[in-house]
Amino acid sequence: MTTFYTGPASQADPARQQPMEDMARERRSSAEVFSSVDMQILLDGGIERFNARNAAYQLIRRDPHMTFGAGHPFDLTRKEMREKTMIQVRRYIEVSRTLKEPLLKRLYVECMAELSESFSMRLYVHDMLYRTSITLFGTEAQKAKFLPDVDDYNVFGCFAMTELGHSSSLRDLETTATFDQETKEWVINSPTLTSTKWWIGMAGQTATHTVMVCQTIVNGENIGLNWVIVPLRDPKTGRLVPGITAGDIGSKAGRQGLDNGWIQASNARVPLDHLLMKWTQVEPNGDVTPPPHPAIVYATLIPERITSVSAIRVLLGQSVTIAARYGVVRRQGPVNQQIIDYQSQHVNLLPIVAGLYVYSFVEKHLYARWDGLQELSVKDPMAYVAQLPDIHSVSAGIKAVAMWWLADSLELCRRACGGHAYSAYNAIAGHLGDMGVLTTGGGDNFPMAQQLSRYVLGCVERGLKGKKNDGESAQFLNKASTYASKSSFAAKSDADYENLHTYLELFAVLTVKLSSRLSAKLSVGGKAAQEDNWNNNMVDLIQLSKLYTFYNVFETFAASLAKLKGTPSEKLVPVILKCGVLFAADLARRDAVEVGLEEGFMTGDQARAVRSTVYRLAKELRAVVVGLTDALGFPDFILKAPIGRADGDIYNAYFDVVTKAPDCFQVPYFEKEIRPILVKGKL
C-alpha cells in the first residue's frame, strides 16, 4: 500500500517527493520481473553496442556544439534552427573524423539522430539517399569517381525524385534528361511548373549536388526513368550553377532545421557519365542497353522505406517513455491514484510499448535482409533482381502500415499527458510535427499499401492454384488452400488468446479469405472495368495489405524470439512474448476482428475475447511499464521533456523550463498594443 507524506509543507517539497517516490517504486517493481539493463543490452544488439551507445551519449552531452545549451530547442526560430542544425552537422563531421572505432562512429550518428530529427534528416539525405543511389545504380568506375567526394563531405548531396504536380508517382514524373550525342551530354529540363522537384531535403540552401530522377530520352525515344547526378551549387561560392534554379520551401509542420527545397532545370548540362549506368547503359553513339527488370528503378526506395521503421524507435519510443513516466507520477481522481492505473490510460499506452518491442526485432530483420540483398547484387545480380519484387512490395506495405500506427500512437501519447503535452517543451507535440511527413514522404501510404495489395492478390492466387511463391514474405501463402478451407476460428480459452500463434493463424486465414473475395469482385466486368473495380474496393484492398503485413511482422517477431533460446537473453523472453501477444491482440481488435466477423470466421464471443485479452494483458504489463520504457535507453537530455524526467521530479523541472522561456516575465508589446486599449481615448 502506498504511504503518502502527510507532514507540514516545510518538511518536504510535495511537488518533488511524491512523484520521485512513485518513480522509484515503479522501478523496484519492474526490477523484480526483469533487469532493464539486460533488456536494453538485448534491444541495442549486444553489450558492445550498449557500451558504444553510452559512450556516444557522453560525447554528445558534453559537447556544446551538439546540445542546445541553457535554452530550449523549441524556442528557436526557423532561421536559428537551420543554423544550429548545420553547427551540429559540421561538428559531427569534425568529431567523426577523429573516431577510430567504427561502432562508436556509427552509434555517434544514431544517438545524434535521436537528439534532433533535423540533424538526422540532413545526414540521411546525404549518406543514405544520395550516396546509396550511387552505390545502387552506379558502375564501379562511377563509384570510384563520385563516392570519395561524398564520403569526405567535399560535396553535399540530395535526392530529387518528387515533383510539385506528381509527388512520388514515378510513372508521372516530367523532368527530362535528353542525350545530346554531339556533345556527349545530358540536357536536363523541367518542362512545366508541375515538373518542379519539390520537398527535396537540403535542396533549399545546402546541397551542392543531387541525384535526379528523370525521364531519359535517347535518339528521340523515352527509355524510362533513370538517375542522373546534377550539380546545383558551386561548393566554393554557394552560387547556383547555370541552368539550375532552386529555393527553400519555407516553414513546415516539423523538422524546421532541414532545408527542404525545390529545383527547376532549364537546359542544365551534365556529362554522359553522370547518368548512373550499373543497370541501364548508354553508349557515346547512343546505343542503349536496358535494365534486366523495370523494378530496378524502385530499388533506391526500399532502404528509405525500411529506415522509416526506425522512426518508431526514435520518435514513438521517446514519446511513450515520456507518457509512461508522466502516467506513473501524475496523480488524480477520487482516491488520488496514478493516472496510468485508469483503464483508459494503460489500455492505450501499453500496446504502444508492446508494439515498440515487436518492431525493434522487425527493424533488425529488415536491415539484415536488405544488407544481404546488397551483397547478392554484387555476387549474383540476376538473383538480386529476382528478389526485388518481394522486398519492394513488403517494404511498401510495412512502411504504410507501420507509419499509420506510428501517427495514431503518437497522438495517443499526447492525449495521455493531458494539457501538458500540448506544450512544445514536453516534446511530444514536436514529435507529431516531425513524423507527419512519414505517412507521405518516401511514397504516400495509400499507394504504398495498394502496391502490396496487388502483390498479395497474385501470391494468394498462385497459392490456391498450387503454384509456388518464391518471395520470402509470401511463403505462408503456399498453404493458401489450407487457410481457405478453415471455416472457424479455433480460439476458445484464455490460453488460446494468449498464444501468439493464434493471431498468426488469424492473420493468415483472413489474408486468404479477404484476397479471394476481392479477386472475385475485381474480375467482374473484365478488363474494361478493372480501374473502376479497383477504386470501388480500395478501402478493403488497403485492409488486405494490413493483414498481410501483420502476419509478416509477427512471423518475424516469433522467429527472432526463437533465436534467443540458449542465450543469456532467454530469461527476458516471457515478458517480451507477452508484449508480442498484447500487440497482436490489439491489432486484431482494431483491424482484423471486423473482417473475421464479415467472413463468418469469428463469432461475437470471440471478438469480445480478443478485446478482453487486450485489457487483461495491458493491465499486467502496466506493472513493469517503467522498466520496459527505461530499457529503450533514452537519457533525459535526449528526451528534452521535463514531464518525462527519469527521476520523476517533473513539476520542478517543468516550471524551471517555463520560467526560463523568452519573455516569460516581459510583455514586449504592452506599450504599443495593450496600454492604448486600457487607457481611454488612446485608441
XYZ file of C-alpha atoms in Angstrom:
683
model
C 0.000 0.000 0.000
C 1.310 3.449 -0.916
C 2.315 5.660 2.016
C 1.695 9.347 1.429
C 3.625 12.161 3.054
C 1.323 13.931 5.497
C 3.680 16.262 7.341
C 3.807 20.040 7.047
C 4.955 21.513 3.755
C 8.084 22.920 5.344
C 9.475 19.411 5.923
C 9.387 18.365 2.274
C 8.526 19.535 -1.195
C 5.317 17.664 -2.104
C 5.761 18.526 -5.775
C 9.041 16.621 -5.693
C 8.718 13.958 -3.008
C 5.632 12.001 -4.088
C 6.463 11.852 -7.815
C 10.030 10.747 -7.099
C 8.833 8.118 -4.620
C 6.333 6.840 -7.192
C 9.003 6.576 -9.867
C 11.437 4.782 -7.567
C 8.753 2.306 -6.503
C 7.825 1.601 -10.129
C 11.468 0.803 -10.934
C 11.698 -1.572 -8.000
C 8.535 -3.297 -9.173
C 9.919 -3.734 -12.679
C 13.282 -4.960 -11.370
C 11.520 -7.842 -9.598
C 10.461 -9.142 -13.033
C 13.460 -8.358 -15.269
C 16.578 -6.224 -15.495
C 16.008 -3.136 -17.613
C 19.761 -3.002 -18.281
C 19.745 -6.567 -19.609
C 16.738 -5.674 -21.733
C 18.464 -2.594 -23.109
C 21.532 -4.654 -23.997
C 19.284 -7.018 -25.963
C 17.446 -4.183 -27.722
C 20.743 -2.452 -28.521
C 22.049 -5.620 -30.147
C 24.626 -6.713 -27.567
C 26.966 -5.399 -24.896
C 29.345 -3.829 -27.436
C 26.597 -1.682 -28.943
C 25.248 -0.904 -25.473
C 28.650 0.391 -24.351
C 29.186 2.286 -27.597
C 25.767 3.920 -27.270
C 26.539 5.145 -23.762
C 29.915 6.440 -24.918
C 28.215 8.273 -27.774
C 25.686 9.837 -25.408
C 28.550 11.116 -23.279
C 30.303 12.614 -26.312
C 27.142 14.454 -27.275
C 26.105 15.536 -23.785
C 29.478 17.159 -23.132
C 29.675 18.975 -26.471
C 28.060 22.453 -26.504
C 28.015 22.409 -30.308
C 25.712 19.398 -30.243
C 23.382 20.136 -27.338
C 21.036 23.082 -27.046
C 22.664 24.797 -24.063
C 20.667 26.667 -21.470
C 17.816 27.428 -23.841
C 15.261 25.084 -25.332
C 15.250 23.951 -28.982
C 11.537 24.613 -29.261
C 12.153 28.323 -28.707
C 14.435 28.621 -31.737
C 13.168 30.366 -34.854
C 13.318 28.549 -38.189
C 16.446 30.512 -39.132
C 18.090 29.748 -35.791
C 17.160 26.066 -36.035
C 18.646 25.830 -39.532
C 21.893 27.361 -38.301
C 22.017 25.190 -35.173
C 21.446 22.058 -37.240
C 24.336 22.933 -39.544
C 26.513 23.613 -36.489
C 25.663 20.073 -35.384
C 26.377 18.632 -38.834
C 29.735 20.388 -39.023
C 30.653 19.241 -35.528
C 29.597 15.681 -36.357
C 31.922 15.662 -39.370
C 34.798 17.052 -37.278
C 34.326 14.570 -34.432
C 33.597 11.529 -36.580
C 36.907 12.001 -38.383
C 38.682 11.533 -35.047
C 36.786 8.393 -34.039
C 38.785 5.261 -34.784
C 36.228 2.679 -33.644
C 33.636 2.039 -36.412
C 30.964 1.010 -33.893
C 31.339 4.193 -31.838
C 31.259 6.248 -35.029
C 28.013 4.564 -36.064
C 26.392 4.988 -32.649
C 27.509 8.613 -32.546
C 25.341 9.455 -35.542
C 22.479 7.242 -34.343
C 22.365 8.993 -30.965
C 22.549 12.413 -32.604
C 19.587 11.364 -34.737
C 17.682 10.734 -31.506
C 18.514 14.242 -30.296
C 17.452 16.029 -33.482
C 15.236 14.885 -36.354
C 16.524 17.784 -38.439
C 20.130 16.677 -37.967
C 19.070 13.114 -38.695
C 17.433 14.056 -41.985
C 20.337 16.201 -43.200
C 22.742 13.290 -42.703
C 20.187 10.811 -44.020
C 19.647 12.741 -47.254
C 23.384 12.886 -47.930
C 24.527 9.494 -46.623
C 21.520 7.305 -47.310
C 19.615 8.779 -50.245
C 22.369 10.440 -52.285
C 25.175 8.019 -51.510
C 23.006 4.894 -51.702
C 21.692 5.936 -55.100
C 25.265 5.978 -56.390
C 26.098 2.617 -54.831
C 22.875 1.017 -56.125
C 22.881 2.422 -59.654
C 26.475 3.398 -60.333
C 29.112 1.321 -62.086
C 32.383 0.574 -60.315
C 34.007 3.377 -62.286
C 31.263 5.821 -61.292
C 31.510 4.840 -57.644
C 35.260 5.386 -57.777
C 34.683 8.821 -59.323
C 31.854 10.163 -57.163
C 31.962 8.454 -53.756
C 35.262 9.887 -52.417
C 33.832 13.415 -52.507
C 30.630 12.157 -50.883
C 32.464 10.364 -48.070
C 34.847 13.268 -47.446
C 31.982 15.808 -47.466
C 33.565 17.751 -50.288
C 30.010 17.938 -51.611
C 26.573 17.826 -50.007
C 24.192 15.605 -51.931
C 20.404 15.387 -52.040
C 17.792 13.186 -53.698
C 15.454 14.799 -56.255
C 12.549 12.493 -57.013
C 9.215 14.042 -56.028
C 7.621 16.748 -58.167
C 5.167 19.517 -57.426
C 2.375 18.029 -59.501
C 3.121 14.330 -59.066
C 4.713 13.760 -55.646
C 6.316 10.294 -55.761
C 4.216 8.853 -58.591
C 7.210 7.771 -60.659
C 5.313 6.964 -63.837
C 4.023 10.551 -63.992
C 7.320 12.387 -63.428
C 8.019 15.015 -66.107
C 11.654 16.076 -65.615
C 13.677 15.026 -68.662
C 17.289 14.117 -69.359
C 17.843 14.249 -73.135
C 21.055 12.869 -74.610
C 22.933 15.292 -76.862
C 25.018 12.921 -78.973
C 27.076 15.719 -80.450
C 28.392 16.997 -77.109
C 28.007 13.677 -75.238
C 25.995 15.441 -72.548
C 22.638 15.124 -70.878
C 20.385 18.165 -71.122
C 18.195 18.379 -68.020
C 14.869 20.199 -68.196
C 11.849 20.897 -66.023
C 9.357 21.442 -68.864
C 6.385 22.571 -66.733
C 5.650 24.109 -63.353
C 4.324 20.755 -62.159
C 7.678 19.141 -63.015
C 9.460 21.254 -60.387
C 11.273 18.948 -57.992
C 9.567 19.555 -54.662
C 10.162 18.741 -50.983
C 13.797 17.921 -51.721
C 15.695 17.752 -48.421
C 18.781 20.052 -48.321
C 17.992 21.494 -51.757
C 16.742 24.732 -50.197
C 20.072 26.088 -49.002
C 22.737 23.415 -48.581
C 23.092 20.770 -51.308
C 25.759 21.208 -53.951
C 24.660 18.148 -55.953
C 21.604 15.996 -56.425
C 20.799 12.640 -57.897
C 17.741 13.451 -60.009
C 15.125 11.032 -61.304
C 14.469 11.851 -64.964
C 12.558 10.556 -67.936
C 15.520 9.599 -70.125
C 15.362 10.414 -73.833
C 17.872 8.950 -76.314
C 17.507 9.332 -80.089
C 14.042 10.763 -79.547
C 12.866 7.723 -77.593
C 11.949 7.683 -73.894
C 13.912 4.758 -72.445
C 12.384 5.123 -68.974
C 13.352 6.599 -65.629
C 16.992 6.866 -64.677
C 19.136 8.561 -62.062
C 21.350 11.472 -63.066
C 23.903 13.333 -60.929
C 23.258 17.050 -61.387
C 25.340 19.865 -59.803
C 23.237 22.516 -58.053
C 25.652 24.927 -56.380
C 29.315 25.777 -56.596
C 30.881 24.240 -53.439
C 33.270 27.209 -53.146
C 30.777 30.060 -53.526
C 27.348 28.521 -52.867
C 26.048 30.101 -56.081
C 23.569 28.142 -58.186
C 25.173 26.697 -61.314
C 23.944 27.792 -64.773
C 20.673 26.170 -65.773
C 19.550 25.482 -62.193
C 17.057 27.456 -60.156
C 16.444 26.302 -56.580
C 14.904 27.734 -53.460
C 13.630 26.987 -49.988
C 10.084 25.736 -49.388
C 9.824 27.602 -46.095
C 8.135 26.787 -42.814
C 6.816 23.269 -42.234
C 4.906 21.361 -39.572
C 8.182 19.932 -38.252
C 11.872 19.404 -38.947
C 12.476 23.135 -39.204
C 16.231 22.574 -39.179
C 16.048 20.760 -42.527
C 16.040 22.985 -45.610
C 13.515 21.266 -47.856
C 13.582 22.955 -51.220
C 12.540 22.983 -54.859
C 14.598 22.637 -58.050
C 13.980 23.634 -61.660
C 16.333 22.750 -64.511
C 16.492 24.849 -67.680
C 18.813 23.232 -70.222
C 21.282 22.294 -67.496
C 24.058 20.162 -68.970
C 25.975 17.302 -67.371
C 28.468 14.792 -68.875
C 27.385 11.405 -70.222
C 28.794 9.512 -67.247
C 26.569 11.446 -64.827
C 23.792 9.027 -65.757
C 24.212 6.164 -63.286
C 24.749 3.129 -65.509
C 25.010 -0.046 -63.456
C 21.709 -1.321 -64.826
C 20.986 0.931 -67.819
C 23.887 1.688 -70.176
C 24.002 4.444 -72.801
C 26.992 4.459 -75.125
C 28.539 7.602 -76.671
C 26.985 6.603 -80.014
C 23.500 6.462 -78.456
C 23.218 2.672 -78.153
C 21.128 1.671 -75.137
C 21.262 -1.483 -73.009
C 18.061 -1.565 -70.910
C 17.899 -2.874 -67.320
C 17.099 -6.564 -66.791
C 13.908 -5.693 -64.878
C 11.879 -2.455 -64.742
C 11.532 -2.776 -60.944
C 15.208 -1.917 -60.535
C 14.376 1.783 -60.696
C 12.466 1.365 -57.425
C 15.396 -0.220 -55.579
C 16.603 3.019 -54.022
C 13.172 3.473 -52.408
C 13.447 0.194 -50.488
C 16.048 1.317 -47.888
C 14.134 4.594 -47.482
C 11.019 2.624 -46.566
C 12.934 0.360 -44.222
C 14.543 3.285 -42.409
C 11.090 4.752 -41.792
C 10.585 1.885 -39.323
C 13.468 3.347 -37.309
C 11.258 6.371 -36.629
C 9.113 4.119 -34.450
C 12.013 3.510 -32.101
C 13.207 7.126 -32.116
C 10.043 9.239 -32.123
C 7.469 6.899 -30.613
C 9.997 5.384 -28.229
C 10.682 8.816 -26.775
C 7.022 9.840 -26.720
C 5.768 6.734 -24.950
C 8.643 6.941 -22.453
C 7.508 10.477 -21.627
C 3.834 9.461 -21.444
C 4.526 6.393 -19.300
C 6.679 8.296 -16.822
C 4.117 11.056 -16.595
C 1.420 8.427 -16.098
C 3.097 6.886 -13.061
C 3.854 10.174 -11.263
C 0.734 12.173 -12.085
C -2.000 11.507 -9.525
C -5.614 12.499 -9.960
C -9.113 11.308 -9.167
C -11.286 10.365 -6.198
C -8.527 8.439 -4.397
C -5.650 10.370 -5.957
C -4.391 7.342 -7.890
C -1.667 7.272 -10.516
C -3.388 8.079 -13.795
C -1.809 5.128 -15.592
C -3.961 2.883 -13.401
C -7.038 4.142 -15.217
C -8.004 1.583 -17.846
C -8.297 4.272 -20.498
C -4.619 5.068 -19.914
C -2.927 1.676 -19.767
C -5.098 0.099 -22.482
C -3.942 2.868 -24.818
C -0.293 3.110 -23.748
C 0.802 -0.473 -23.076
C 0.008 -1.782 -26.593
C 2.231 1.037 -27.869
C 5.079 -0.066 -25.598
C 4.457 -3.644 -26.724
C 4.495 -2.607 -30.374
C 7.853 -0.915 -29.925
C 9.329 -4.199 -28.754
C 7.867 -6.104 -31.691
C 9.050 -3.568 -34.250
C 12.543 -3.492 -32.730
C 13.004 -7.086 -33.906
C 11.333 -6.415 -37.250
C 13.615 -3.426 -37.881
C 16.737 -5.540 -37.330
C 15.416 -8.255 -39.656
C 14.601 -5.797 -42.448
C 18.045 -4.196 -42.312
C 19.714 -7.625 -42.294
C 17.650 -8.743 -45.270
C 18.466 -5.601 -47.247
C 22.171 -5.869 -46.417
C 22.087 -9.448 -47.653
C 20.435 -8.353 -50.884
C 23.109 -5.719 -51.404
C 25.775 -8.380 -51.148
C 23.775 -10.547 -53.550
C 23.595 -7.699 -56.082
C 27.382 -7.940 -56.402
C 27.706 -11.730 -56.324
C 24.645 -12.653 -58.404
C 22.863 -9.653 -59.959
C 20.105 -11.750 -61.538
C 19.281 -13.452 -58.227
C 19.146 -9.991 -56.675
C 16.729 -8.805 -59.355
C 14.540 -11.880 -58.784
C 14.097 -10.974 -55.105
C 13.304 -7.308 -55.669
C 9.520 -7.686 -56.238
C 9.018 -9.288 -52.825
C 11.054 -6.861 -50.722
C 9.789 -3.931 -52.799
C 6.185 -4.883 -52.030
C 6.779 -5.837 -48.413
C 8.752 -2.664 -47.651
C 5.967 -0.590 -49.230
C 3.332 -2.299 -47.101
C 5.212 -2.181 -43.824
C 6.098 1.461 -44.415
C 2.399 2.297 -44.812
C 1.036 0.125 -42.009
C 3.758 0.992 -39.504
C 3.610 4.725 -40.188
C -0.169 4.829 -39.793
C 0.262 3.063 -36.466
C 3.039 5.473 -35.500
C 0.868 8.506 -36.257
C -2.077 7.173 -34.258
C 0.149 6.119 -31.365
C 1.870 9.495 -31.069
C -1.495 11.183 -30.753
C -2.486 8.700 -28.020
C 0.734 9.555 -26.173
C -0.101 13.245 -26.423
C -3.601 12.717 -25.058
C -2.258 10.533 -22.241
C -0.388 13.556 -20.888
C -3.375 15.889 -20.975
C -2.704 19.575 -21.481
C 0.980 19.321 -20.601
C 1.775 17.513 -23.855
C 0.358 20.474 -25.758
C 3.388 22.383 -24.508
C 6.219 22.271 -27.010
C 8.596 21.955 -24.059
C 7.386 18.410 -23.426
C 8.485 17.205 -26.871
C 5.528 15.044 -27.936
C 3.931 17.835 -29.966
C 7.247 18.240 -31.764
C 7.370 14.515 -32.466
C 3.933 14.745 -34.041
C 5.149 17.527 -36.315
C 8.372 15.715 -37.171
C 6.676 12.438 -38.064
C 3.888 13.924 -40.191
C 5.992 13.593 -43.335
C 6.432 9.857 -42.787
C 2.900 8.985 -43.899
C 3.579 10.665 -47.240
C 7.360 11.003 -47.690
C 9.073 8.133 -49.481
C 5.756 7.243 -51.048
C 2.272 8.126 -49.827
C 0.875 5.417 -47.579
C -2.245 4.791 -49.651
C -0.408 3.919 -52.893
C 2.198 2.013 -50.849
C -0.481 -0.181 -49.280
C -2.053 -0.798 -52.688
C 1.293 -1.854 -54.144
C 1.408 -4.572 -51.523
C -2.252 -5.486 -52.073
C -1.614 -6.097 -55.768
C 1.300 -8.352 -54.874
C -0.761 -10.245 -52.286
C -3.619 -10.878 -54.721
C -1.189 -12.540 -57.105
C 0.503 -14.585 -54.364
C -2.805 -15.877 -52.987
C -3.975 -16.783 -56.478
C -0.785 -18.747 -57.084
C -1.077 -20.478 -53.741
C -4.675 -21.519 -54.359
C -3.650 -22.972 -57.729
C -0.881 -25.000 -56.112
C 1.875 -22.869 -57.614
C 4.904 -21.954 -55.514
C 5.538 -18.451 -54.211
C 9.274 -17.764 -54.102
C 9.176 -14.448 -52.237
C 10.360 -14.654 -48.626
C 7.314 -12.883 -47.226
C 4.829 -14.986 -49.221
C 5.994 -18.440 -48.153
C 2.986 -18.907 -45.880
C 0.684 -18.449 -48.880
C 1.973 -21.688 -50.330
C -0.555 -23.133 -47.849
C -3.327 -20.833 -49.105
C -5.674 -23.746 -49.808
C -5.337 -24.940 -46.211
C -6.146 -21.494 -44.856
C -9.063 -21.079 -47.277
C -10.610 -24.333 -46.033
C -10.728 -23.228 -42.389
C -14.308 -22.371 -41.539
C -13.997 -21.135 -37.958
C -11.579 -19.529 -35.526
C -10.321 -22.208 -33.134
C -9.534 -19.996 -30.112
C -11.590 -20.847 -27.024
C -9.651 -20.442 -23.761
C -7.631 -17.619 -22.261
C -4.547 -19.695 -23.052
C -5.539 -19.692 -26.729
C -5.947 -15.938 -26.784
C -2.564 -15.513 -25.082
C -0.814 -17.664 -27.687
C 0.973 -15.723 -30.431
C 0.320 -18.461 -32.995
C -3.417 -17.912 -32.564
C -3.014 -14.483 -34.111
C -0.606 -15.674 -36.791
C -3.255 -18.112 -37.975
C -5.956 -15.452 -37.751
C -3.995 -13.017 -39.926
C -3.075 -15.756 -42.421
C -6.624 -17.083 -42.797
C -8.142 -13.613 -43.152
C -5.497 -12.626 -45.713
C -6.512 -15.563 -47.906
C -10.259 -15.160 -47.406
C -10.296 -11.403 -47.990
C -7.998 -11.746 -51.006
C -10.276 -14.386 -52.547
C -13.347 -12.214 -52.031
C -11.617 -9.178 -53.526
C -10.332 -11.143 -56.525
C -13.902 -12.128 -57.349
C -15.075 -8.523 -57.093
C -12.191 -7.192 -59.180
C -12.855 -9.656 -62.007
C -16.455 -8.538 -62.598
C -16.831 -6.862 -65.989
C -13.431 -7.928 -67.314
C -10.541 -5.618 -68.195
C -12.812 -2.705 -69.123
C -13.997 -2.445 -65.519
C -10.671 -3.071 -63.780
C -9.906 0.520 -62.861
C -13.388 1.228 -61.508
C -13.450 -2.065 -59.637
C -10.123 -1.306 -58.014
C -11.258 2.138 -56.908
C -14.576 0.816 -55.599
C -12.759 -1.742 -53.433
C -9.769 0.387 -52.434
C -10.538 0.513 -48.706
C -10.761 -3.273 -48.483
C -7.592 -3.612 -50.554
C -5.787 -1.452 -48.023
C -7.206 -3.671 -45.296
C -5.728 -6.660 -47.127
C -2.283 -5.060 -47.033
C -2.614 -4.603 -43.277
C -3.491 -8.257 -42.633
C -0.587 -9.478 -44.767
C 1.795 -7.088 -43.034
C 0.577 -8.172 -39.599
C 1.333 -11.785 -40.454
C 4.845 -10.929 -41.614
C 5.540 -8.713 -38.614
C 4.632 -11.426 -36.107
C 6.239 -14.240 -38.080
C 9.479 -12.234 -37.965
C 8.985 -11.479 -34.274
C 8.361 -15.150 -33.403
C 11.411 -16.277 -35.368
C 13.548 -13.631 -33.642
C 12.466 -14.780 -30.178
C 13.195 -18.401 -31.082
C 16.804 -17.409 -31.768
C 17.173 -16.240 -28.147
C 16.841 -19.788 -26.828
C 20.049 -20.848 -25.129
C 21.381 -17.279 -24.926
C 21.741 -15.066 -21.823
C 18.707 -13.117 -23.064
C 16.428 -16.169 -22.904
C 15.286 -15.087 -19.433
C 13.764 -11.965 -20.984
C 11.612 -13.881 -23.473
C 8.493 -14.270 -21.248
C 7.932 -10.528 -20.856
C 8.836 -9.804 -24.500
C 6.483 -12.549 -25.675
C 3.705 -11.088 -23.551
C 4.365 -7.768 -25.297
C 4.058 -9.529 -28.653
C 0.749 -11.160 -27.760
C -0.662 -7.884 -26.452
C 0.327 -6.060 -29.625
C -1.079 -8.827 -31.843
C -4.362 -8.856 -29.935
C -4.600 -5.064 -30.083
C -4.044 -5.005 -33.856
C -6.552 -7.830 -34.224
C -9.265 -5.985 -32.293
C -8.678 -2.825 -34.327
C -8.062 -4.220 -37.829
C -8.914 -7.921 -38.077
C -11.964 -8.746 -35.969
C -14.341 -6.906 -38.291
C -13.079 -8.887 -41.278
C -13.316 -12.096 -39.254
C -16.949 -11.395 -38.428
C -17.802 -10.451 -42.019
C -16.220 -13.655 -43.315
C -18.146 -15.721 -40.788
C -14.828 -16.951 -39.399
C -15.266 -15.456 -35.920
C -18.172 -15.188 -33.515
C -19.192 -12.227 -31.415
C -17.956 -14.012 -28.278
C -14.545 -14.487 -29.890
C -14.390 -10.817 -30.847
C -15.118 -9.886 -27.242
C -12.482 -12.361 -26.047
C -9.824 -10.666 -28.195
C -10.750 -7.303 -26.676
C -10.721 -8.762 -23.141
C -7.247 -10.162 -23.801
C -6.013 -6.669 -24.630
C -7.475 -5.291 -21.416
C -6.030 -8.130 -19.316
C -2.508 -8.090 -20.727
C -2.294 -4.289 -20.717
C -3.103 -4.305 -17.010
C -0.482 -6.986 -16.341
C 2.255 -5.185 -18.267
C 1.355 -1.865 -16.663
C 3.229 -3.128 -13.561
C 6.526 -3.108 -15.480
C 5.937 -0.136 -17.760
C 8.792 1.901 -16.296
C 11.223 -0.965 -16.741
C 10.064 -1.528 -20.317
C 10.467 2.140 -21.225
C 13.736 2.569 -19.290
C 15.121 -0.251 -21.437
C 14.588 1.886 -24.530
C 17.575 3.773 -23.170
C 16.817 7.449 -23.766
C 18.627 9.868 -21.388
C 16.816 12.986 -20.214
C 18.850 15.274 -22.472
C 17.656 13.268 -25.493
C 14.006 13.308 -24.366
C 14.052 17.089 -23.792
C 10.753 16.809 -21.866
C 10.553 17.810 -18.192
C 7.411 15.721 -17.632
C 9.394 12.690 -18.772
C 12.277 13.057 -16.316
C 13.771 9.742 -15.274
C 13.818 10.612 -11.558
C 10.146 11.662 -11.503
C 10.809 15.261 -10.445
C 8.626 16.566 -13.246
C 6.907 19.613 -11.768
C 10.022 21.461 -10.645
C 11.723 20.686 -13.946
C 8.712 21.811 -15.988
C 8.308 25.054 -14.037
C 12.027 25.764 -14.381
C 11.874 25.398 -18.182
C 8.835 27.660 -18.461
C 10.288 30.422 -16.293
C 13.445 30.435 -18.433
C 11.458 30.791 -21.652
C 11.816 34.013 -23.659
C 9.567 36.822 -22.409
C 8.153 34.758 -19.549
C 8.064 37.897 -17.372
C 8.013 40.608 -20.035
C 5.238 41.923 -22.247
C 7.126 43.430 -25.213
C 4.004 44.777 -26.910
C 2.356 46.338 -23.808
C 3.034 49.956 -24.687
C 2.175 49.525 -28.367
C -0.963 47.361 -28.226
C -2.297 46.782 -24.694
C -1.916 50.158 -22.995
C -3.865 52.062 -25.685
C -6.842 49.770 -25.071
C -6.732 50.227 -21.312
C -6.208 53.987 -21.379
C -9.338 55.642 -22.747
C -9.005 57.921 -25.708
C -5.739 56.467 -26.884
C -7.089 54.002 -29.431
